[in-house]
Short mmCIF file of C-alpha atoms and ligand atoms in Angstrom, two decimals:
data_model
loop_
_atom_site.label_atom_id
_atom_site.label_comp_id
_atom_site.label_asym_id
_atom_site.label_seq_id
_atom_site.Cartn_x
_atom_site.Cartn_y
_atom_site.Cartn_z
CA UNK A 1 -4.30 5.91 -33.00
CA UNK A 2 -5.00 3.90 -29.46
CA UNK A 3 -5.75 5.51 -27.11
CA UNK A 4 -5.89 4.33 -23.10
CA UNK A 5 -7.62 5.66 -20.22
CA UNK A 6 -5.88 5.30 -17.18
CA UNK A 7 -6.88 5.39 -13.36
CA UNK A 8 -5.37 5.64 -9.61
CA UNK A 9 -7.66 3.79 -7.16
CA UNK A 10 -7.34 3.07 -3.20
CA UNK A 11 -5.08 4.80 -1.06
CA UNK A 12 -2.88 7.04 -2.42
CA UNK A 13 0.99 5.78 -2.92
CA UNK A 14 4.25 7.46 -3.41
CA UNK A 15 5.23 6.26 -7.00
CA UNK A 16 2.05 7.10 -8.25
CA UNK A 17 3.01 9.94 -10.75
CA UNK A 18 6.16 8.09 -11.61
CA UNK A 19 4.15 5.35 -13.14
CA UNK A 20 1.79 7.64 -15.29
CA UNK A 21 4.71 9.54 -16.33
CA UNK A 22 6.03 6.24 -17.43
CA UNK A 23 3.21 4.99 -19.09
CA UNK A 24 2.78 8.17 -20.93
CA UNK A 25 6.35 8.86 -21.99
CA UNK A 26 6.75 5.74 -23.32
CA UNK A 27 3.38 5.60 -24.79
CA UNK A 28 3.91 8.53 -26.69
CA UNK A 29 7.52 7.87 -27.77
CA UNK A 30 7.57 4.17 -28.80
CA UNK A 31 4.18 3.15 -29.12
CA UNK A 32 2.47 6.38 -30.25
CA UNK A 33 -0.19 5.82 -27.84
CA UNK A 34 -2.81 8.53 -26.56
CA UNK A 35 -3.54 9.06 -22.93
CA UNK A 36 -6.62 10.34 -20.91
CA UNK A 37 -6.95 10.48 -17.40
CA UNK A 38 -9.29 9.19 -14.92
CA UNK A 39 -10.53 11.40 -12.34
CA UNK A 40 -10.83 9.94 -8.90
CA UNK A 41 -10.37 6.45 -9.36
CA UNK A 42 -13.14 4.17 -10.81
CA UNK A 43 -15.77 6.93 -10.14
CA UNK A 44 -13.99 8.67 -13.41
CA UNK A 45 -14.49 5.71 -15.67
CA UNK A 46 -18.07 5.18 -14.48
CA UNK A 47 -19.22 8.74 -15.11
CA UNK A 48 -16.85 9.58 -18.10
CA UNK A 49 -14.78 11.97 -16.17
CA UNK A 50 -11.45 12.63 -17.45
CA UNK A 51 -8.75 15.13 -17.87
CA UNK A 52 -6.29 15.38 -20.88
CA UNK A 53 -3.00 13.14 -20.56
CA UNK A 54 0.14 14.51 -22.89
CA UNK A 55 4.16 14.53 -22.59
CA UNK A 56 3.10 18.48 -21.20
CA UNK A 57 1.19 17.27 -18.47
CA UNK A 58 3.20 14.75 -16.79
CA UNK A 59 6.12 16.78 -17.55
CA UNK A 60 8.48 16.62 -13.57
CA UNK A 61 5.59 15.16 -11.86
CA UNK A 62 7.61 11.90 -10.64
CA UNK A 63 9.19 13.63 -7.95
CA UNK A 64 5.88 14.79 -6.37
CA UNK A 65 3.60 12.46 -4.38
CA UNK A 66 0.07 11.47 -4.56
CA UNK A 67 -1.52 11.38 -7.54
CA UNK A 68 -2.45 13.89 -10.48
CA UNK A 69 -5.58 11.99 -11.30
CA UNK A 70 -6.85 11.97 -7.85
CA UNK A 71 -7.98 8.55 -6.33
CA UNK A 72 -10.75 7.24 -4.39
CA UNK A 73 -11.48 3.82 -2.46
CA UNK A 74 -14.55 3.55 -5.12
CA UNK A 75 -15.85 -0.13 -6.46
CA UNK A 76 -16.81 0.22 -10.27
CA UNK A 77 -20.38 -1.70 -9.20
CA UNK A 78 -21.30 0.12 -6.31
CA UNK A 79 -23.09 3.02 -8.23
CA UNK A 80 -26.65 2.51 -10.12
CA UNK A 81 -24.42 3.89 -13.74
CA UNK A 82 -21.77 1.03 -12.52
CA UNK A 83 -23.07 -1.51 -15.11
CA UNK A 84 -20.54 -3.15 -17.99
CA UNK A 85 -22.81 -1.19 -20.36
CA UNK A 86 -22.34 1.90 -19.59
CA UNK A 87 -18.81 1.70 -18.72
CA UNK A 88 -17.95 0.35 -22.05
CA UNK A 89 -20.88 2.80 -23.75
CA UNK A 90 -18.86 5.88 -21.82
CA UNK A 91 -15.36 4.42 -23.18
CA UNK A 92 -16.78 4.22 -26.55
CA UNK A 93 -17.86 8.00 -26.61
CA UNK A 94 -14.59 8.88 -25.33
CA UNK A 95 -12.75 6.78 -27.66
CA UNK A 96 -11.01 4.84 -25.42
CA UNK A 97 -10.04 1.46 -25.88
CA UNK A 98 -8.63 0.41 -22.83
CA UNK A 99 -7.83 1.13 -18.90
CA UNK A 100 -4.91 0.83 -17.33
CA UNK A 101 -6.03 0.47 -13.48
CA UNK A 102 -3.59 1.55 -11.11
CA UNK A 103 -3.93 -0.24 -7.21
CA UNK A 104 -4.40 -2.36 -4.86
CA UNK A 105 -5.75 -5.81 -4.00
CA UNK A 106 -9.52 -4.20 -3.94
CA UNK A 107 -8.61 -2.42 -7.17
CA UNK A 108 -7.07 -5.44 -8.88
CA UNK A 109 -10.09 -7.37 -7.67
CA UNK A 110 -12.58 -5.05 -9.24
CA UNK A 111 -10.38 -5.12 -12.40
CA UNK A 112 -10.62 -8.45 -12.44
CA UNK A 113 -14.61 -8.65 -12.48
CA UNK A 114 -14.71 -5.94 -15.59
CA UNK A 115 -12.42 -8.21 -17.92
CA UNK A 116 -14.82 -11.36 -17.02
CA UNK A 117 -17.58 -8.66 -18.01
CA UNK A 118 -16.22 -7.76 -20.99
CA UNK A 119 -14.15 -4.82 -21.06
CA UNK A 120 -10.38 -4.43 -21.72
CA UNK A 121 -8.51 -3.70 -19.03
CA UNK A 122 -4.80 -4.20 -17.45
CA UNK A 123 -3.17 -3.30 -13.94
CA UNK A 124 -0.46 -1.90 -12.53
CA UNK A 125 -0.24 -3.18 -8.30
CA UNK A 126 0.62 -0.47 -5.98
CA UNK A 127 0.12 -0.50 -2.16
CA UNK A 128 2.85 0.88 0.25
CA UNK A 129 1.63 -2.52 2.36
CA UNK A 130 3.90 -4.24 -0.09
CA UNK A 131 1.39 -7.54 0.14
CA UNK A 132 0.22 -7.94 -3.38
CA UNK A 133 1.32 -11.87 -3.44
CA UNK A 134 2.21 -11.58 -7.10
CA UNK A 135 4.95 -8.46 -7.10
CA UNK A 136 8.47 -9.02 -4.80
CA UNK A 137 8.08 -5.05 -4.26
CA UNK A 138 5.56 -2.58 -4.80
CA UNK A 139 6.58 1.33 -5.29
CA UNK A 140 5.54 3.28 -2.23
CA UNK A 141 6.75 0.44 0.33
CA UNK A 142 10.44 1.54 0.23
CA UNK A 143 9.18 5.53 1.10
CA UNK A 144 6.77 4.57 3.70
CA UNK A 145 9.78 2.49 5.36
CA UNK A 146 12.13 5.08 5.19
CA UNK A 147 9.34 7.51 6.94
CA UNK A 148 8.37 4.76 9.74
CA UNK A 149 12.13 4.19 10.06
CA UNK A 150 12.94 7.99 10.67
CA UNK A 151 9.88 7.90 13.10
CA UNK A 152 11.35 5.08 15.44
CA UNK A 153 14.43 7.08 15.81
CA UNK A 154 13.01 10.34 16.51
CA UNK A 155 10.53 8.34 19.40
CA UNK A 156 14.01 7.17 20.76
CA UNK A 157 15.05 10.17 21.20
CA UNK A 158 11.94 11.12 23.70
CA UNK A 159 12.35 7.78 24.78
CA UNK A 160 15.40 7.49 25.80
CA UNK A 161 15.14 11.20 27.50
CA UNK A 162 12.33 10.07 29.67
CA UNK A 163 12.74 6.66 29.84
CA UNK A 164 9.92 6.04 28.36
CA UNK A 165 8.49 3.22 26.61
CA UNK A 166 7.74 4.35 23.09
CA UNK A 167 4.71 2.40 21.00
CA UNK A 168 4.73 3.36 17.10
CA UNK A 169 1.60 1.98 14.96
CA UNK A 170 2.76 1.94 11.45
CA UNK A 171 0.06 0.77 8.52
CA UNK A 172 -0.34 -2.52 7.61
CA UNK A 173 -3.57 -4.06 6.83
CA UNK A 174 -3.06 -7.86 6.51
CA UNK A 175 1.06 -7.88 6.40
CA UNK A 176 3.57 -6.70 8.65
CA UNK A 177 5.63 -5.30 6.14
CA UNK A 178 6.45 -1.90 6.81
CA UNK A 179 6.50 -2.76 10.69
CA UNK A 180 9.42 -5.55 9.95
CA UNK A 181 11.61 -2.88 7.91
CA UNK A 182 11.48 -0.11 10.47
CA UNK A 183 10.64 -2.00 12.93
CA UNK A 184 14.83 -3.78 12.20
CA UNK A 185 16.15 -0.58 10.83
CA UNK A 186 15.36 1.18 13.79
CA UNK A 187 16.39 -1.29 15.88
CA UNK A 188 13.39 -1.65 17.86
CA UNK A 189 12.48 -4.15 21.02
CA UNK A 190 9.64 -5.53 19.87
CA UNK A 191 7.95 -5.92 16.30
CA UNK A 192 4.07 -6.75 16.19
CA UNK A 193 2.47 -8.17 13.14
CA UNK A 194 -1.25 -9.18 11.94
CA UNK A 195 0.58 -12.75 10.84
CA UNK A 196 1.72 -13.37 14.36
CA UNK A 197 -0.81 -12.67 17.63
CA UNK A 198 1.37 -12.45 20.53
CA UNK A 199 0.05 -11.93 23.92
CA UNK A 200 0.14 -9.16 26.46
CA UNK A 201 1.81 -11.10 28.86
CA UNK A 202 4.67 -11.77 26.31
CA UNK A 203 4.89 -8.23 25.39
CA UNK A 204 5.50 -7.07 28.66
CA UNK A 205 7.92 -9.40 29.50
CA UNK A 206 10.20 -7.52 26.59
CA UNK A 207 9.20 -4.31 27.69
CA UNK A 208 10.39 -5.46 31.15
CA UNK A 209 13.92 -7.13 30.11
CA UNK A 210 14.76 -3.71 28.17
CA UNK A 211 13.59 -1.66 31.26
CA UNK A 212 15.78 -4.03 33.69
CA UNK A 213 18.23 -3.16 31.34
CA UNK A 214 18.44 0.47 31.69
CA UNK A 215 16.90 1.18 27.97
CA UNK A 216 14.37 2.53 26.84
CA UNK A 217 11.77 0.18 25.27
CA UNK A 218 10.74 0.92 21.83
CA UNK A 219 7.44 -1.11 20.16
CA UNK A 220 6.59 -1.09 16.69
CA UNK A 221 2.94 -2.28 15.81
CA UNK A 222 1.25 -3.32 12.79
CA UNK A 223 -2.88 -1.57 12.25
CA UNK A 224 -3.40 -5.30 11.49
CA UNK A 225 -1.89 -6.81 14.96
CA UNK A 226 -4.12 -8.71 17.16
CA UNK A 227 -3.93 -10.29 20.80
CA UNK A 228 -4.45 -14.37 20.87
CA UNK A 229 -7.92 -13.63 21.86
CA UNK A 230 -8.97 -11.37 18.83
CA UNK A 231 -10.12 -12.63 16.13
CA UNK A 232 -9.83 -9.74 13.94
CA UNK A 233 -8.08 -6.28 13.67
CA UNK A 234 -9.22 -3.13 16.17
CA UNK A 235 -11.11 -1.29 13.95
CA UNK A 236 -13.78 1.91 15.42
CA UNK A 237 -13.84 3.56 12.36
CA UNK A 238 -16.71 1.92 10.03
CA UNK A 239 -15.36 0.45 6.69
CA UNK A 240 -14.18 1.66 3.32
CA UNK A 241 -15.26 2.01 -0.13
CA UNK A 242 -14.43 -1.17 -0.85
CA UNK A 243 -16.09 -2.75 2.20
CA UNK A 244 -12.77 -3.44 4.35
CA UNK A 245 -12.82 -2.40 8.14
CA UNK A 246 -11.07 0.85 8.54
CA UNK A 247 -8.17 -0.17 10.67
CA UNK A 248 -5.95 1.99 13.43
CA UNK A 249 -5.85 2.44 16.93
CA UNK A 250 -4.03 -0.83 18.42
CA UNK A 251 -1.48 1.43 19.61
CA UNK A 252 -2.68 3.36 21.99
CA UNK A 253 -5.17 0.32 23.26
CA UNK A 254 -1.23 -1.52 23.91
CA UNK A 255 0.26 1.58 25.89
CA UNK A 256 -1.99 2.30 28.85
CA UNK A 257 -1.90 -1.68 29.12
CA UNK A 258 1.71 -1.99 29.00
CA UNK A 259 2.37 0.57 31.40
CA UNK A 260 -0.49 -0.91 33.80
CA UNK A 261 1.39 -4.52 33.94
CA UNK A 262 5.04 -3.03 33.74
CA UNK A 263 4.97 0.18 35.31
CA UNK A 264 6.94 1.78 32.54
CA UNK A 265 5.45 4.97 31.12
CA UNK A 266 4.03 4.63 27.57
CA UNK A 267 3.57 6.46 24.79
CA UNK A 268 1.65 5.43 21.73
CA UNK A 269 2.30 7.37 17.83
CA UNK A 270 -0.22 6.73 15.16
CA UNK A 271 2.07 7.26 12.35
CA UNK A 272 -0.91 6.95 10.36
CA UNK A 273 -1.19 8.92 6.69
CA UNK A 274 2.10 10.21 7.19
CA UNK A 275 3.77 7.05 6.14
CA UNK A 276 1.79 7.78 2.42
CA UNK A 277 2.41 11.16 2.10
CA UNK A 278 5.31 13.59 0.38
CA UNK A 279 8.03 12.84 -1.70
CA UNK A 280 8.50 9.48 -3.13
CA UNK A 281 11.96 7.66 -2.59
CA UNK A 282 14.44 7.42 -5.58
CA UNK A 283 13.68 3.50 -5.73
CA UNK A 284 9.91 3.90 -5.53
CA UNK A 285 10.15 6.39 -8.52
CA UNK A 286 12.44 4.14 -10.58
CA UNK A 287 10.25 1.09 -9.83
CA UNK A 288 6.92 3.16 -10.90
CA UNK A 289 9.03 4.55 -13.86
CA UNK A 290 9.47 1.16 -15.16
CA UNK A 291 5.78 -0.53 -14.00
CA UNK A 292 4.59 2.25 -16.61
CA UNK A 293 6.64 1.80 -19.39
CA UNK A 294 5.98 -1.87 -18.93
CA UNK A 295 2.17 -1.51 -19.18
CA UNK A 296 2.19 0.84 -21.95
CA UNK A 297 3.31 -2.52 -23.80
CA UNK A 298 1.54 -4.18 -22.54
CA UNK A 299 -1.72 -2.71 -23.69
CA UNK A 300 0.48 -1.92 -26.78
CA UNK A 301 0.42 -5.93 -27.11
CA UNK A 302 -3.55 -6.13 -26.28
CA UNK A 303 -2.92 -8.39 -23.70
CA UNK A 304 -6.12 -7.96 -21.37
CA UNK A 305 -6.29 -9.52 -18.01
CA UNK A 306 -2.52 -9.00 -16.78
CA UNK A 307 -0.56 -6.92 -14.23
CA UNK A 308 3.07 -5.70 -14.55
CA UNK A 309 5.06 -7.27 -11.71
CA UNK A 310 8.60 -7.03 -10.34
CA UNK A 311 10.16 -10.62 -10.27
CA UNK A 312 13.84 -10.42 -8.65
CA UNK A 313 15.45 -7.46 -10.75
CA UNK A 314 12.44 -8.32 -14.19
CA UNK A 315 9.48 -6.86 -14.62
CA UNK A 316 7.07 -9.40 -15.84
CA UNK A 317 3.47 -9.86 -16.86
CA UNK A 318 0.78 -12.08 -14.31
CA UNK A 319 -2.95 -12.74 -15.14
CA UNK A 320 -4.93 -10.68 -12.41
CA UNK A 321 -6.07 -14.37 -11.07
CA UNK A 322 -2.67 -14.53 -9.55
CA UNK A 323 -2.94 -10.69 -8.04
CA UNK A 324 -6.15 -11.26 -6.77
CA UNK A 325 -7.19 -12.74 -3.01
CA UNK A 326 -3.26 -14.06 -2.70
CA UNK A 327 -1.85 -12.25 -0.05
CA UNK A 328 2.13 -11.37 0.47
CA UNK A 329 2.23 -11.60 4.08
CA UNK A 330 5.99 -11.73 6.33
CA UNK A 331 7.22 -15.55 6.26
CA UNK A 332 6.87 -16.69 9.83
CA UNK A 333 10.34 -18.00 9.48
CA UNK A 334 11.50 -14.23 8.88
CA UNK A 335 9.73 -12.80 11.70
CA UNK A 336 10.90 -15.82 14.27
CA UNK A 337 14.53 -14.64 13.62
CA UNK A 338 13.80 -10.74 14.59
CA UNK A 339 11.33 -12.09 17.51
CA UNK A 340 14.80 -13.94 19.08
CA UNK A 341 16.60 -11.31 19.31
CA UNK A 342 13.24 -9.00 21.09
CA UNK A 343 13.07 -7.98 24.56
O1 LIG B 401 -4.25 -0.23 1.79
C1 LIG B 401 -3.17 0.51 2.20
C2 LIG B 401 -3.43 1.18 3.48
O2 LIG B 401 -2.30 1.94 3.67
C3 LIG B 401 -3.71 0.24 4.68
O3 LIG B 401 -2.57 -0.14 5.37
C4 LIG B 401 -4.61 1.08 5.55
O4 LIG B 401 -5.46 0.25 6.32
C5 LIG B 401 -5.38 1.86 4.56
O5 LIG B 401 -4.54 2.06 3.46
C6 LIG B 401 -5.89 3.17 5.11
O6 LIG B 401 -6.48 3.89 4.08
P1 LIG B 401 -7.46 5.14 4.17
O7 LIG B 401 -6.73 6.24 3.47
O8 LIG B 401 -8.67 4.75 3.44
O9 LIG B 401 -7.67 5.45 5.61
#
């Protein structure tokens, strides 16, 4: 009988569950498939760690967030026992003939460097950033919106009590995603992204008109937003396991200057882990429902190399060449038609 070994790497992503559920369930039922689980990302395939994956162990776990498996921002190569050999050597004494790598773009990239060395592997893209180019949506976007989005109306609240000017800094590594969604759902003044710099000068002139107004300004920022004069992200933090800056913190560098230049009192929220956290959102366990039953075929099929991706309402299959390095950022087009109606 086949059996997979499956993994959760990066951040951890409501939808998670949904999509081992998936992949088990139908596994089990259509393919008759065996399951183990990965512990903590990548580190569990290197060292052979895993946990037993049946029908009884994923049994209601779509409905809870994180991830059973545990995850960790880990590259495959970065540990001495990180060579092809023993990976496949380890998969060999566990029987397993193939992973099923659940992530992002670091994790897809990673996956991408074990197929060229040789062992079988397929992905499933997750990132509540929604910027995996080769996906429309990824599971975990649509909760962390709905989160931001009920932040940016309870900041109005205080906002509008003191008039205040209220700063939110949602995630959003390279793409301005979630900041676009709540950022319109909530109706805010201005929207910063990482794909658009916009100066300080400009920023306070919206803070100003909403002031002049009688409002009460409300600012939602990208981690990933810069100034003109920037040339990359604030980051204080060191980097991550997968060698990336570890971003946060523009926010409360934009209030004290906002409220020097306009006068208005500002606040700054780091939303931060929040936006990742809790129950996953009806559409972002539907969407990871699917993603697994789709790559339980596809390993059912043998066909190495590929991601499951949502095209319009289809889930389809990509090589990883087209998941990897291509990033989904917000069409400047979309964000010029929000910026006109800032301020
Ligand atoms: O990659 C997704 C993401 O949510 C980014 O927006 C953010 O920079 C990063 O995760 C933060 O992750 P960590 O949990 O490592 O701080």
């Amino acid at each position: 009988m086949a059996r997979f070994g499956i993994l959760t790497s990066g951040g951890d992503c409501p939808g998670l569950n949904a999509v081992i559920r998936g992949t088990v369930l139908q596994g089990e039922m259509v393919h008759g498939q065996e399951f183990v689980g990965y512990r903590g990302g990548y580190r569990g395939l290197v060292y052979g760690d895993v946990m037993p994956l049946e029908r009884s162990v994923v049994r209601g776990i779509s409905q809870q967030g994180g991830t059973i498996l545990g995850t960790s921002r880990f590259g495959p190569y970065t540990e001495p026992d990180g060579t092809p050999q023993n990976i496949l050597a380890r998969m060999a004494g566990l029987d397993v003939d193939g992973v099923i790598a659940i992530g992002g773009d670091g994790t897809m990239a990673a996956a991408n460097r074990l197929l060229e060395d040789g062992v079988p592997i397929v992905g499933v893209p997750k990132t509540i950033d929604n910027d995996l180019e080769a996906t429309d949506y990824t599971f975990g976007f649509n909760t962390a919106v709905e989160i931001a989005t009920e932040a940016v109306d309870r900041l109005r609240t205080t906002g509008n009590s003191h008039q205040r000017c209220m700063v939110l800094e949602v995630m959003g590594r390279h793409a301005g995603w979630i900041a676009m969604y709540a950022g319109i759902a909530g109706g805010a003044h201005a929207i910063l992204i990482p794909e658009q710099p916009e100066s300080l000068e400009q920023i306070c002139t919206w803070v100003a008109s909403v002031r002049d107004r009688g409002r009460a300004p409300m600012v939602v920022v990208a981690e990933g937003f810069t100034f003109p004069d920037m040339d990359q992200a604030h980051s204080h933090k060191g980097l991550d396991g997968f060698n990336r800056p570890r971003l946060g913190g523009i926010g409360e560098i934009l209030a004290p200057l906002i409220e020097e230049r306009t006068g208005v009192e500002t606040r700054a929220t780091v939303l931060g882990h929040i936006q990742r956290g809790g129950v996953p959102s009806a559409w972002d366990r539907v969407l990871g429902s699917r993603f697994g039953q789709a790559v339980s075929d596809l390993v059912a099929d043998g066909d190495w190399g590929k991601m499951v991706a949502l095209r319009g309402r289809d889930i389809v299959r990509v090589p990883f060449s087209d998941a990897v390095g291509h990033t989904k950022t917000v069409p400047l087009d979309q964000y010029r038609g929000a910026r006109a109606t800032f301020g």
